[in-house]
mmCIF file of N, CA and C in Angstrom:
data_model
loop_
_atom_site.group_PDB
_atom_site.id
_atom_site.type_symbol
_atom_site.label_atom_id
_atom_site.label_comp_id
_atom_site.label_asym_id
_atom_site.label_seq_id
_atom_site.Cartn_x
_atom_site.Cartn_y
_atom_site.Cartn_z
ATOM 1 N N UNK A 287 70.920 -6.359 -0.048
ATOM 2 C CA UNK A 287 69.476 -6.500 -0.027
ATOM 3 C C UNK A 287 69.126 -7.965 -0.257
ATOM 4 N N UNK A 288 68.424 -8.558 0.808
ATOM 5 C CA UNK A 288 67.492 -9.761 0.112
ATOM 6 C C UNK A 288 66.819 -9.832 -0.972
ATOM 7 N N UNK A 289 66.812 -11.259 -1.353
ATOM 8 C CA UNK A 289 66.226 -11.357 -2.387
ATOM 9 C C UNK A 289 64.765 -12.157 -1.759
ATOM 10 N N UNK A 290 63.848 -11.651 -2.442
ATOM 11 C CA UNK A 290 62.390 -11.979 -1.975
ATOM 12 C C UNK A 290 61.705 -13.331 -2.007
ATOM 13 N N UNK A 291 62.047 -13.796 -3.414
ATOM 14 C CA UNK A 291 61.875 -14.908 -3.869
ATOM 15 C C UNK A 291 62.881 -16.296 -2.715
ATOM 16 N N UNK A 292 62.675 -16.590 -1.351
ATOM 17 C CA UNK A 292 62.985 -17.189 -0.708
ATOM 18 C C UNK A 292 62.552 -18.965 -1.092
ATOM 19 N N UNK A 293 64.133 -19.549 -0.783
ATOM 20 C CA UNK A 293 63.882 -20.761 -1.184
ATOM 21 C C UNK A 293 63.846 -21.352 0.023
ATOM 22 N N UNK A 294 62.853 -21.976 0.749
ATOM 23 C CA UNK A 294 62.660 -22.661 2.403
ATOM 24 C C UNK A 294 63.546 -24.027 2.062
ATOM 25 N N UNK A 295 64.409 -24.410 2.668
ATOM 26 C CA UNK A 295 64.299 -25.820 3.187
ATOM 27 C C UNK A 295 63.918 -26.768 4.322
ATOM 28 N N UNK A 296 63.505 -25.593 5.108
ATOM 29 C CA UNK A 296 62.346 -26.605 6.049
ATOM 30 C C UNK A 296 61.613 -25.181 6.066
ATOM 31 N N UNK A 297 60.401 -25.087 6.955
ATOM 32 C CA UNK A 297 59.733 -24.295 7.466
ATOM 33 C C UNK A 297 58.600 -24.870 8.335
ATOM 34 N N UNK A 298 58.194 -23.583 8.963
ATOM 35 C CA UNK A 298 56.835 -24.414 10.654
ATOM 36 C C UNK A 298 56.211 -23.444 10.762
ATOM 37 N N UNK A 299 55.513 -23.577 11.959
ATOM 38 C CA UNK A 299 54.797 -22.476 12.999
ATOM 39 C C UNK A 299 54.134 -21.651 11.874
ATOM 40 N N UNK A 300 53.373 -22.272 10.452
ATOM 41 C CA UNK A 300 52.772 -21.382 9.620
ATOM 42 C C UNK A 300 51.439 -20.532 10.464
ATOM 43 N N UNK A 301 51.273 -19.410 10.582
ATOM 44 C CA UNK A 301 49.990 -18.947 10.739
ATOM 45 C C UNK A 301 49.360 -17.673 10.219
ATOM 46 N N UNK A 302 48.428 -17.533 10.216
ATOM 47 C CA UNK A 302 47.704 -16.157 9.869
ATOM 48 C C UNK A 302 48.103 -15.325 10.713
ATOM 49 N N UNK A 303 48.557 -13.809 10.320
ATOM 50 C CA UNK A 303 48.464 -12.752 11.288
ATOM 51 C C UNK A 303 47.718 -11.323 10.849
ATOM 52 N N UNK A 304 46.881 -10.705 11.743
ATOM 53 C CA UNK A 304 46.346 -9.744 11.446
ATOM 54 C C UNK A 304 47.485 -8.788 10.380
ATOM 55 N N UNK A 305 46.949 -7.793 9.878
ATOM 56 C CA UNK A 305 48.020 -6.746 8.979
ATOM 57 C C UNK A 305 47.797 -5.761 9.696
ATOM 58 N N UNK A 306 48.443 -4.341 9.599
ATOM 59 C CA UNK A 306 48.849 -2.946 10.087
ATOM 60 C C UNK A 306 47.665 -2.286 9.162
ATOM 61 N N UNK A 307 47.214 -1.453 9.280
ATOM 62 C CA UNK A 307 46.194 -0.733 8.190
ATOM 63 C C UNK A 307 47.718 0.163 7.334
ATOM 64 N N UNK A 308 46.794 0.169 5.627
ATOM 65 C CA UNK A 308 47.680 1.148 5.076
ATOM 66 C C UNK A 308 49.233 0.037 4.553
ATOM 67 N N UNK A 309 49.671 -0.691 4.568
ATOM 68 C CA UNK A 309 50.384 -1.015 4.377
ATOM 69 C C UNK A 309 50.731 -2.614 3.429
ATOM 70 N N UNK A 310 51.364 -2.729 2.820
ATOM 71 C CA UNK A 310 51.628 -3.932 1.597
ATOM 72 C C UNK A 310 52.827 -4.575 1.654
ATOM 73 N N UNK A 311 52.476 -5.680 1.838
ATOM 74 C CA UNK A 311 53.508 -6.944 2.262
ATOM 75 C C UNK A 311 53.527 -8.176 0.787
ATOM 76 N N UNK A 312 54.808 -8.153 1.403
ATOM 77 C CA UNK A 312 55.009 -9.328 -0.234
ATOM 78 C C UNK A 312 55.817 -10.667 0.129
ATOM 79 N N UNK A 313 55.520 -11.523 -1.054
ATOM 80 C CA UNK A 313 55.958 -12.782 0.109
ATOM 81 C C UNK A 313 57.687 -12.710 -0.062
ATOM 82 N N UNK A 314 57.873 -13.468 1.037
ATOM 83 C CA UNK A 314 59.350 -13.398 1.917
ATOM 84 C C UNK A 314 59.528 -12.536 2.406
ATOM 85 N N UNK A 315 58.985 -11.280 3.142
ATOM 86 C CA UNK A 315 59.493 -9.935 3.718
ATOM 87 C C UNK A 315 59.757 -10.707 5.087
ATOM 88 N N UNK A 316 60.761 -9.781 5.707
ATOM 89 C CA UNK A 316 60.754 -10.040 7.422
ATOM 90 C C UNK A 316 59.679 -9.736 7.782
ATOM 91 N N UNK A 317 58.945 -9.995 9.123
ATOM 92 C CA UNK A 317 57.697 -9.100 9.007
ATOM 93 C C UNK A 317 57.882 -8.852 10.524
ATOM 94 N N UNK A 318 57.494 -7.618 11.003
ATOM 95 C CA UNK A 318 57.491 -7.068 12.336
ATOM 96 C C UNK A 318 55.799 -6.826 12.879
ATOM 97 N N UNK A 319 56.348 -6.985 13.962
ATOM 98 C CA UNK A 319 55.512 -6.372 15.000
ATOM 99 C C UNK A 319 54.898 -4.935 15.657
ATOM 100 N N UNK A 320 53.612 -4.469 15.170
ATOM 101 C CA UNK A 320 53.573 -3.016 15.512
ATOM 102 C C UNK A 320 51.852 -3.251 15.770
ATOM 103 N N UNK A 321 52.069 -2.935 17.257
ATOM 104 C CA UNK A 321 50.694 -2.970 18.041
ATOM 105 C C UNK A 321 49.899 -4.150 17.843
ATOM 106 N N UNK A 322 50.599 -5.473 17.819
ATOM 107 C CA UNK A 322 50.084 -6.715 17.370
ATOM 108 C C UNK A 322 49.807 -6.945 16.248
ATOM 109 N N UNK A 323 50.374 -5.897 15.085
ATOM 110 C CA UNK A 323 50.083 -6.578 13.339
ATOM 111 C C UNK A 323 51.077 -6.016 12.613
ATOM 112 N N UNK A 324 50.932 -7.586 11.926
ATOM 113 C CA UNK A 324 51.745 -7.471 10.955
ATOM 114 C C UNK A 324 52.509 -6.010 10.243
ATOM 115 N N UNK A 325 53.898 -6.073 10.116
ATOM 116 C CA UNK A 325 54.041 -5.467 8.859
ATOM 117 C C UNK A 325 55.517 -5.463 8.442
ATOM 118 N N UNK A 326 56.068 -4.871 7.077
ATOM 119 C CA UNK A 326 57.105 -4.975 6.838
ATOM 120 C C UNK A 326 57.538 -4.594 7.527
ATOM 121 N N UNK A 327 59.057 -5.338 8.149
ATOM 122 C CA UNK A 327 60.030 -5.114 9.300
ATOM 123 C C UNK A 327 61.019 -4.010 9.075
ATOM 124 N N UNK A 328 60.808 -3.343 10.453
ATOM 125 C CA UNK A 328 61.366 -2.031 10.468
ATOM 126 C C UNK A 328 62.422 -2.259 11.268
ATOM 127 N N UNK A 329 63.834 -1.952 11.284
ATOM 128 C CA UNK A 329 64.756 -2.269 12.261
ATOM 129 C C UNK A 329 64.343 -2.016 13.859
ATOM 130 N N UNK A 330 64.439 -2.572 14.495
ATOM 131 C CA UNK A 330 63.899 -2.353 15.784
ATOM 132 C C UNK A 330 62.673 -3.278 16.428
ATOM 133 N N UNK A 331 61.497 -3.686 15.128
ATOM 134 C CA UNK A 331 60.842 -4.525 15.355
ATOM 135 C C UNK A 331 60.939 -5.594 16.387
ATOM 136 N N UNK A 332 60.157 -6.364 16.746
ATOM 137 C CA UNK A 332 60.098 -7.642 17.292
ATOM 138 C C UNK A 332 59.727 -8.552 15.887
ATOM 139 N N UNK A 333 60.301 -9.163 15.929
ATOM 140 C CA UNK A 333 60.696 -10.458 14.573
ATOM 141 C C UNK A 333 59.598 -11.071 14.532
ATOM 142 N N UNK A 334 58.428 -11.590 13.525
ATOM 143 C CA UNK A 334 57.364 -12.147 13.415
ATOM 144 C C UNK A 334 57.463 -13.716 12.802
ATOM 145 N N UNK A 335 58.529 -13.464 11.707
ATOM 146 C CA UNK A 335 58.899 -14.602 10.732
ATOM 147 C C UNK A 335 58.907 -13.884 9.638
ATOM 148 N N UNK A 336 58.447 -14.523 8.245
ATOM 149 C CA UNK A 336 58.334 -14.227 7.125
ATOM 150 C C UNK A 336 57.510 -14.527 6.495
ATOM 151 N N UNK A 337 56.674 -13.289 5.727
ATOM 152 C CA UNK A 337 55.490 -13.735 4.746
ATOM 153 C C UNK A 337 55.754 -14.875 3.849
ATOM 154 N N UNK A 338 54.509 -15.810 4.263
ATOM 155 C CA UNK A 338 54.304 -16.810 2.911
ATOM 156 C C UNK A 338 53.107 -16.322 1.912
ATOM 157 N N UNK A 339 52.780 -15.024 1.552
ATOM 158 C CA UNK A 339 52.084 -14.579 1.139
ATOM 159 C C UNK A 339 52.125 -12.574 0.842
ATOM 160 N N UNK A 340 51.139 -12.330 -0.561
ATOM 161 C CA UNK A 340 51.591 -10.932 -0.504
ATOM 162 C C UNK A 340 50.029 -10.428 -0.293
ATOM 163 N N UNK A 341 49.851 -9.582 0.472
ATOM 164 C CA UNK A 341 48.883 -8.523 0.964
ATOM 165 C C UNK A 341 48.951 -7.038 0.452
ATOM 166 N N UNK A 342 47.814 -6.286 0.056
ATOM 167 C CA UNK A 342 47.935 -5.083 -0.230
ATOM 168 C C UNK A 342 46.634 -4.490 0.590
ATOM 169 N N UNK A 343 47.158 -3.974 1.884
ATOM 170 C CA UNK A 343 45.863 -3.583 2.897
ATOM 171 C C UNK A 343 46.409 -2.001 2.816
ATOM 172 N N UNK A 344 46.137 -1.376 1.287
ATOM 173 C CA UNK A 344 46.650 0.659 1.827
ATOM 174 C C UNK A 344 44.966 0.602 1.696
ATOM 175 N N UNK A 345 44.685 1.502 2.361
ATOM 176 C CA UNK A 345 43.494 2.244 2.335
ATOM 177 C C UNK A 345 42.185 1.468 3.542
ATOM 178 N N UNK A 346 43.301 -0.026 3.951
ATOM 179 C CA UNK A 346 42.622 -1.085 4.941
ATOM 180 C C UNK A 346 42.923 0.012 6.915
ATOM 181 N N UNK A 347 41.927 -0.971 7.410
ATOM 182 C CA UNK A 347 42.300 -0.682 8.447
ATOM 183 C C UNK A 347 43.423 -1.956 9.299
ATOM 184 N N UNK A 348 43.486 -1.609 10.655
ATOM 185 C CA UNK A 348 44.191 -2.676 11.248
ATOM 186 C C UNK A 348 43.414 -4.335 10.783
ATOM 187 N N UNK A 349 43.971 -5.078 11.109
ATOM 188 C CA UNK A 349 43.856 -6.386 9.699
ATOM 189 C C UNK A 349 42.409 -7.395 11.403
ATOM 190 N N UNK A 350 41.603 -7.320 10.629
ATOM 191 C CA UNK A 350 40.921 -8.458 11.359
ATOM 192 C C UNK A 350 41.389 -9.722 11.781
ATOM 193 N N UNK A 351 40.705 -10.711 12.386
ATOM 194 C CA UNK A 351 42.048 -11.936 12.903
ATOM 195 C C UNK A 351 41.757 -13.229 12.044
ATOM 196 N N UNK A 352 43.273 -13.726 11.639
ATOM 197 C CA UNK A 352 44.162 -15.033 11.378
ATOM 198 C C UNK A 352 43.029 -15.696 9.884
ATOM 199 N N UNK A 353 42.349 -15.217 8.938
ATOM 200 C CA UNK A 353 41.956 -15.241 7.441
ATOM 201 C C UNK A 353 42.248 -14.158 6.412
ATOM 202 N N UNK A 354 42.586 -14.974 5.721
ATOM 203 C CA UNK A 354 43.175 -14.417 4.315
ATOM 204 C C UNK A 354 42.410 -13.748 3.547
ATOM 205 N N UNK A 355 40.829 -13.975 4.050
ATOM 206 C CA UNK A 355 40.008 -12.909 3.431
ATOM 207 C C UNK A 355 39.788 -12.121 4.340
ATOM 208 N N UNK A 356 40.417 -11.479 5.341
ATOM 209 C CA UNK A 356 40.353 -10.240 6.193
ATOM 210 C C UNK A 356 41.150 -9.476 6.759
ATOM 211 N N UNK A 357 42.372 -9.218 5.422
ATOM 212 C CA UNK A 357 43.457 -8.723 5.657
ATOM 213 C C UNK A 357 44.819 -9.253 6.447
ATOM 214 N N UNK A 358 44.419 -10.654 6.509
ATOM 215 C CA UNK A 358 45.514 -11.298 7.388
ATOM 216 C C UNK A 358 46.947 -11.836 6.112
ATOM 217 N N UNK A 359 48.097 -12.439 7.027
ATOM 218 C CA UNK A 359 49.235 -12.488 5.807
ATOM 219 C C UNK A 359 49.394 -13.765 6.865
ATOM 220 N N UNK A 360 50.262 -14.813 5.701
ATOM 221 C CA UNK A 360 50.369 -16.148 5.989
ATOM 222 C C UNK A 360 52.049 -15.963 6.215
ATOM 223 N N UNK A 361 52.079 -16.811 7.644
ATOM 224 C CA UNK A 361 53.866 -16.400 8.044
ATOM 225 C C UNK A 361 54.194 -17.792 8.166
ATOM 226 N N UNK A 362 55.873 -17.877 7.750
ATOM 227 C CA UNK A 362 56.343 -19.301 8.634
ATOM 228 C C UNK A 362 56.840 -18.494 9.760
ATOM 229 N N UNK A 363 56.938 -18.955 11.100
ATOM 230 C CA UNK A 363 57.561 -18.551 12.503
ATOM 231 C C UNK A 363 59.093 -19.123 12.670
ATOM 232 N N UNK A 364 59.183 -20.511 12.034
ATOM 233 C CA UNK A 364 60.362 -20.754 11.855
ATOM 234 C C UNK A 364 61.195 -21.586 10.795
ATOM 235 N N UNK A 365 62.312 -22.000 10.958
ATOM 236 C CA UNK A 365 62.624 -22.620 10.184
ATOM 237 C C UNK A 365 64.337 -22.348 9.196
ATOM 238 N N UNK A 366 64.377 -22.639 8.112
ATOM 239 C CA UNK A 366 65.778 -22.321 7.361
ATOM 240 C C UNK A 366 65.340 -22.279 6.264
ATOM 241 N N UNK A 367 66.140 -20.871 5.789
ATOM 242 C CA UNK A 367 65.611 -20.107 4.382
ATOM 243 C C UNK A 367 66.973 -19.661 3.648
ATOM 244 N N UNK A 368 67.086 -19.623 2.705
ATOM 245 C CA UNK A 368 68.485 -19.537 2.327
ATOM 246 C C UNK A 368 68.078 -17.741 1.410
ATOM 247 N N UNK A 369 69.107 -16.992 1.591
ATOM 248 C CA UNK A 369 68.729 -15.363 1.415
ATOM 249 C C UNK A 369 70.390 -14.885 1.507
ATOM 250 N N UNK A 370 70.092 -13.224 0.609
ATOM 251 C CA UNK A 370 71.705 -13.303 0.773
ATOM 252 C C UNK A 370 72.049 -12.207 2.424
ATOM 253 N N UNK A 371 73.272 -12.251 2.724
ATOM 254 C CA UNK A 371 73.048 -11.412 4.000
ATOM 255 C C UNK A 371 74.520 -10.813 3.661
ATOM 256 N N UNK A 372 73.834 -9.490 3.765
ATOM 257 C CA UNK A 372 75.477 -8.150 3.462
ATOM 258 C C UNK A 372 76.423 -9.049 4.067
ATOM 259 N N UNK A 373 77.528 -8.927 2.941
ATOM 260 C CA UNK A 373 79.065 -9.262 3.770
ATOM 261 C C UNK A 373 79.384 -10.275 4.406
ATOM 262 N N UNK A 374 78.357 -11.360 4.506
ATOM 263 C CA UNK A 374 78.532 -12.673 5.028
ATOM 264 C C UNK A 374 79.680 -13.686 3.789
ATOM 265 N N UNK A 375 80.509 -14.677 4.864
ATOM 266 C CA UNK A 375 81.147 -15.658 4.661
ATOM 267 C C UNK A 375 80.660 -16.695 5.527
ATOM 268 N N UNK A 376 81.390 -17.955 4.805
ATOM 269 C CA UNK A 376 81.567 -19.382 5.596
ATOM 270 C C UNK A 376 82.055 -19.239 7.076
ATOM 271 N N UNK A 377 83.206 -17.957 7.423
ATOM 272 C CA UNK A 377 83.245 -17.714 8.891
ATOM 273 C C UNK A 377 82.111 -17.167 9.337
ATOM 274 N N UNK A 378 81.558 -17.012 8.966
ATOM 275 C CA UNK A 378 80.221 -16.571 9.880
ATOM 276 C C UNK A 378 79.353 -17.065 10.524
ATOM 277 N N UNK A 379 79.511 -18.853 10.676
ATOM 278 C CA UNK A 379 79.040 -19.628 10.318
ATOM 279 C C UNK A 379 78.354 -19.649 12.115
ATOM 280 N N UNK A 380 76.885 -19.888 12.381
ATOM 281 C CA UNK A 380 76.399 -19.706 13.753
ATOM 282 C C UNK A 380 76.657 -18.293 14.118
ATOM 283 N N UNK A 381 76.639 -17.091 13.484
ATOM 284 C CA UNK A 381 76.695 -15.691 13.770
ATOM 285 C C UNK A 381 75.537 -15.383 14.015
ATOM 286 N N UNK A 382 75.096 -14.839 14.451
ATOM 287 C CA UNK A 382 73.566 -14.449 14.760
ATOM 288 C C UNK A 382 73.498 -13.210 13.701
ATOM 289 N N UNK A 383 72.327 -13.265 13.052
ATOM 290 C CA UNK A 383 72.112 -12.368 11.687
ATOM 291 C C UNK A 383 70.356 -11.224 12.197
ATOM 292 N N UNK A 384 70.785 -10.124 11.386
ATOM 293 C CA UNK A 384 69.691 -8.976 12.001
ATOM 294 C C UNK A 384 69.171 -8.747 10.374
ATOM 295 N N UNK A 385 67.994 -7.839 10.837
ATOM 296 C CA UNK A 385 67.215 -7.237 9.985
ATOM 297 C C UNK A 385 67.498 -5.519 10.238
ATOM 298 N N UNK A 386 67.664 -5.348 8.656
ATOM 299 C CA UNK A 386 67.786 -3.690 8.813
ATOM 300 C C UNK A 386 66.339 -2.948 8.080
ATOM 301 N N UNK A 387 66.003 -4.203 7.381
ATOM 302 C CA UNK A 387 64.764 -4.006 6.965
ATOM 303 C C UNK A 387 63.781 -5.257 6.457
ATOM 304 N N UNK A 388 62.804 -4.887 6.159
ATOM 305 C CA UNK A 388 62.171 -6.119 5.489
ATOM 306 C C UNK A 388 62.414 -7.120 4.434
ATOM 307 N N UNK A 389 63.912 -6.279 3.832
ATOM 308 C CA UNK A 389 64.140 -7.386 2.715
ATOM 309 C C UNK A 389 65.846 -7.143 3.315
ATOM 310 N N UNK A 390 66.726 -6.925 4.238
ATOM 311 C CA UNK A 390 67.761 -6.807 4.083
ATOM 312 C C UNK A 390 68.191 -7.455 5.630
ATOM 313 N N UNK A 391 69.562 -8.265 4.520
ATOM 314 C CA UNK A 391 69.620 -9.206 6.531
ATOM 315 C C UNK A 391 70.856 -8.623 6.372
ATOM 316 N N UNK A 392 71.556 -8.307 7.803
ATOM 317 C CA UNK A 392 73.004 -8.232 7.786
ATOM 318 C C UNK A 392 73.703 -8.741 9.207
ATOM 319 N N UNK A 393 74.649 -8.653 9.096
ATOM 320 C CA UNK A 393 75.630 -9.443 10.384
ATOM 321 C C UNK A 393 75.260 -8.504 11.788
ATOM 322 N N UNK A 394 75.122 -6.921 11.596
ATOM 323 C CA UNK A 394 75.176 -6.125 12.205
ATOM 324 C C UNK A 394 74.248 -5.599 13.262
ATOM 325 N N UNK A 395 74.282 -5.780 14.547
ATOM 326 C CA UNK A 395 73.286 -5.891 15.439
ATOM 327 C C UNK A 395 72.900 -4.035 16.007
ATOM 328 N N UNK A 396 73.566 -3.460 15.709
ATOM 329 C CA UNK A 396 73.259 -1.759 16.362
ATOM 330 C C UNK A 396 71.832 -1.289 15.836
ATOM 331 N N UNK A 397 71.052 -1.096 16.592
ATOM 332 C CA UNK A 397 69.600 -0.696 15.740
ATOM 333 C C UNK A 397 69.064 -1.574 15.089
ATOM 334 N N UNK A 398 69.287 -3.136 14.989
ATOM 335 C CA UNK A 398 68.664 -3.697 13.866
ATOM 336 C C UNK A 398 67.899 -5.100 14.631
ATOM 337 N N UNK A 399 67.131 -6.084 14.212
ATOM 338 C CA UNK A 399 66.200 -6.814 14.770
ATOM 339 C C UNK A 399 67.011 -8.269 14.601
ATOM 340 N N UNK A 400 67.071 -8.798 15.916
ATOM 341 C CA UNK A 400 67.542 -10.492 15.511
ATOM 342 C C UNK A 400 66.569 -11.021 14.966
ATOM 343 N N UNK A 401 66.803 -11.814 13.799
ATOM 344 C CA UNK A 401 66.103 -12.782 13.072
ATOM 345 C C UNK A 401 66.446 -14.208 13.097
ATOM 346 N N UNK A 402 67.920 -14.358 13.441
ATOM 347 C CA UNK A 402 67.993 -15.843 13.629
ATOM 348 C C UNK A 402 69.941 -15.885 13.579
ATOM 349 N N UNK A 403 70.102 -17.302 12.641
ATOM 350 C CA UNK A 403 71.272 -17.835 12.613
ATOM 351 C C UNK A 403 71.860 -18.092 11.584
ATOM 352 N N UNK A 404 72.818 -17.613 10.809
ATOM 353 C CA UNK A 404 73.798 -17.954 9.502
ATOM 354 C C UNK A 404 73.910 -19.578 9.739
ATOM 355 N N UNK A 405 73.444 -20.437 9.324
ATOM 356 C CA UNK A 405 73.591 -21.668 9.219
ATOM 357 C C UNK A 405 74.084 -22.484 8.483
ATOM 358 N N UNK A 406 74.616 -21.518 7.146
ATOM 359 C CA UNK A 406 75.365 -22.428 6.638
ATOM 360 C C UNK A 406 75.791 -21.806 5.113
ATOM 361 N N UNK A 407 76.558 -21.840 4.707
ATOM 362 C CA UNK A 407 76.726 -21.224 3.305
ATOM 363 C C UNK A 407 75.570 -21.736 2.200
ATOM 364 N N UNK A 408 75.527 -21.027 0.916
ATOM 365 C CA UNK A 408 74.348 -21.758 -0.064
ATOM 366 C C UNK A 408 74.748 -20.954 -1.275
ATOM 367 N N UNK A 409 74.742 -22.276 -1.877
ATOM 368 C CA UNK A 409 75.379 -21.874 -3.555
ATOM 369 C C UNK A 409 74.007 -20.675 -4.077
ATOM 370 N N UNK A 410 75.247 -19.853 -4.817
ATOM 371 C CA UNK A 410 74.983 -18.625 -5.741
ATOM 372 C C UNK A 410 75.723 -17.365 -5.234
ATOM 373 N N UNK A 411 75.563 -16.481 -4.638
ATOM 374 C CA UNK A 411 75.995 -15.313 -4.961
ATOM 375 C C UNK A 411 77.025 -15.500 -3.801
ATOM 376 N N UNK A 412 77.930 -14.363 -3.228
ATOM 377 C CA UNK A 412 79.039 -14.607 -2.387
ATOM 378 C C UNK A 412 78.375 -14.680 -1.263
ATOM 379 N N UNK A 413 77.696 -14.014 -0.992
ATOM 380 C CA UNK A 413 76.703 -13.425 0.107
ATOM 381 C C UNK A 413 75.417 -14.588 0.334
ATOM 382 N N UNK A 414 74.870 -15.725 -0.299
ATOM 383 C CA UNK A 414 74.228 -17.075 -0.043
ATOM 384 C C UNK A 414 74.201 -17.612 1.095
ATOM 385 N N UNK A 415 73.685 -17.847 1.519
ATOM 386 C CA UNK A 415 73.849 -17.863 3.118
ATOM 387 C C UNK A 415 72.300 -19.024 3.345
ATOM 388 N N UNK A 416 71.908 -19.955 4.249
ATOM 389 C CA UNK A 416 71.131 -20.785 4.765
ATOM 390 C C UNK A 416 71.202 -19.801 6.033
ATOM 391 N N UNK A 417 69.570 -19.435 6.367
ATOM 392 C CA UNK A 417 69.535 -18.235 7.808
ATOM 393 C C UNK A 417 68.438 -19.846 8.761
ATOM 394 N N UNK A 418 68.829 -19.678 9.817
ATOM 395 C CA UNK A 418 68.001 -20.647 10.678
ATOM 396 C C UNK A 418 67.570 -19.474 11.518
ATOM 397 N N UNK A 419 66.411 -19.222 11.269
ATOM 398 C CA UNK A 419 65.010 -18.259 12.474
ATOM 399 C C UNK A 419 64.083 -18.933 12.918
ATOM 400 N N UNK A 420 63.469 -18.338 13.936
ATOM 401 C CA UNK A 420 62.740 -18.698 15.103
ATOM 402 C C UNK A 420 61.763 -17.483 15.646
ATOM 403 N N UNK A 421 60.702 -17.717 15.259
ATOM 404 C CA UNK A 421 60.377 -16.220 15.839
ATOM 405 C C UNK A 421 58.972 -16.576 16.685
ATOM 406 N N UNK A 422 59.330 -18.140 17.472
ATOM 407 C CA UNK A 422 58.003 -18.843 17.938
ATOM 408 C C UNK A 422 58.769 -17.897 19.549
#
């Protein structure tokens, strides 16, 4: 499982995106695509980026457009984020890395959403990993 608390060393393409009605996003989630809004990433998704921000739209409808006072969530589109990813090593190094969920990256592409690139190892846990995504 990712850890949420994402440390960027670069990041871009920040923007507002509408939210999904009913649903609560927290910052660093993957965030997917469902009928043009936001929401926590479901394997299968189309890759949005990652919340720079946490939203609680339950009881909201689909999210009005690109302000933070109208249910919208603040994304980077791209960039390098260091997160841990199941079972990753230093050979992994330029592996292309998936989402199985909104907080979980893994090597494993069957059912699951490309998010980007293992770019590089990163001190702390075995599994530390620098991810380079793109979701412009």
């Amino acid at each position: 499982m990712a850890t949420r608390l994402y440390d960027f060393q670069e990041k871009g393409g920040r923007r507002w995106l509408p939210v999904k009605a009913n649903v609560v996003i927290k910052k660093g989630e993957f965030l997917g695509n469902d009928g043009g809004y936001a929401r926590p990433l479901v394997a299968g998704d189309e890759f949005l980026g990652i919340a720079e921000t946490d939203i609680d739209n339950t009881g909201g409808i689909n999210g009005t457009y690109e302000t933070k006072d109208s249910a919208g969530v603040l994304v980077a589109s791209y960039g390098i984020v260091k997160i841990d990813i199941a079972a990753s090593t230093f050979a992994n190094l330029h592996d292309p890395v998936y989402a199985s969920g909104a907080n979980t990256a893994v090597l494993v592409a069957t059912s699951n959403t490309l998010i980007g690139k293992y770019f590089n190892k990163a001190d702390g846990a075995a599994t530390a990993a620098w991810l380079s995504f793109d979701a412009r």
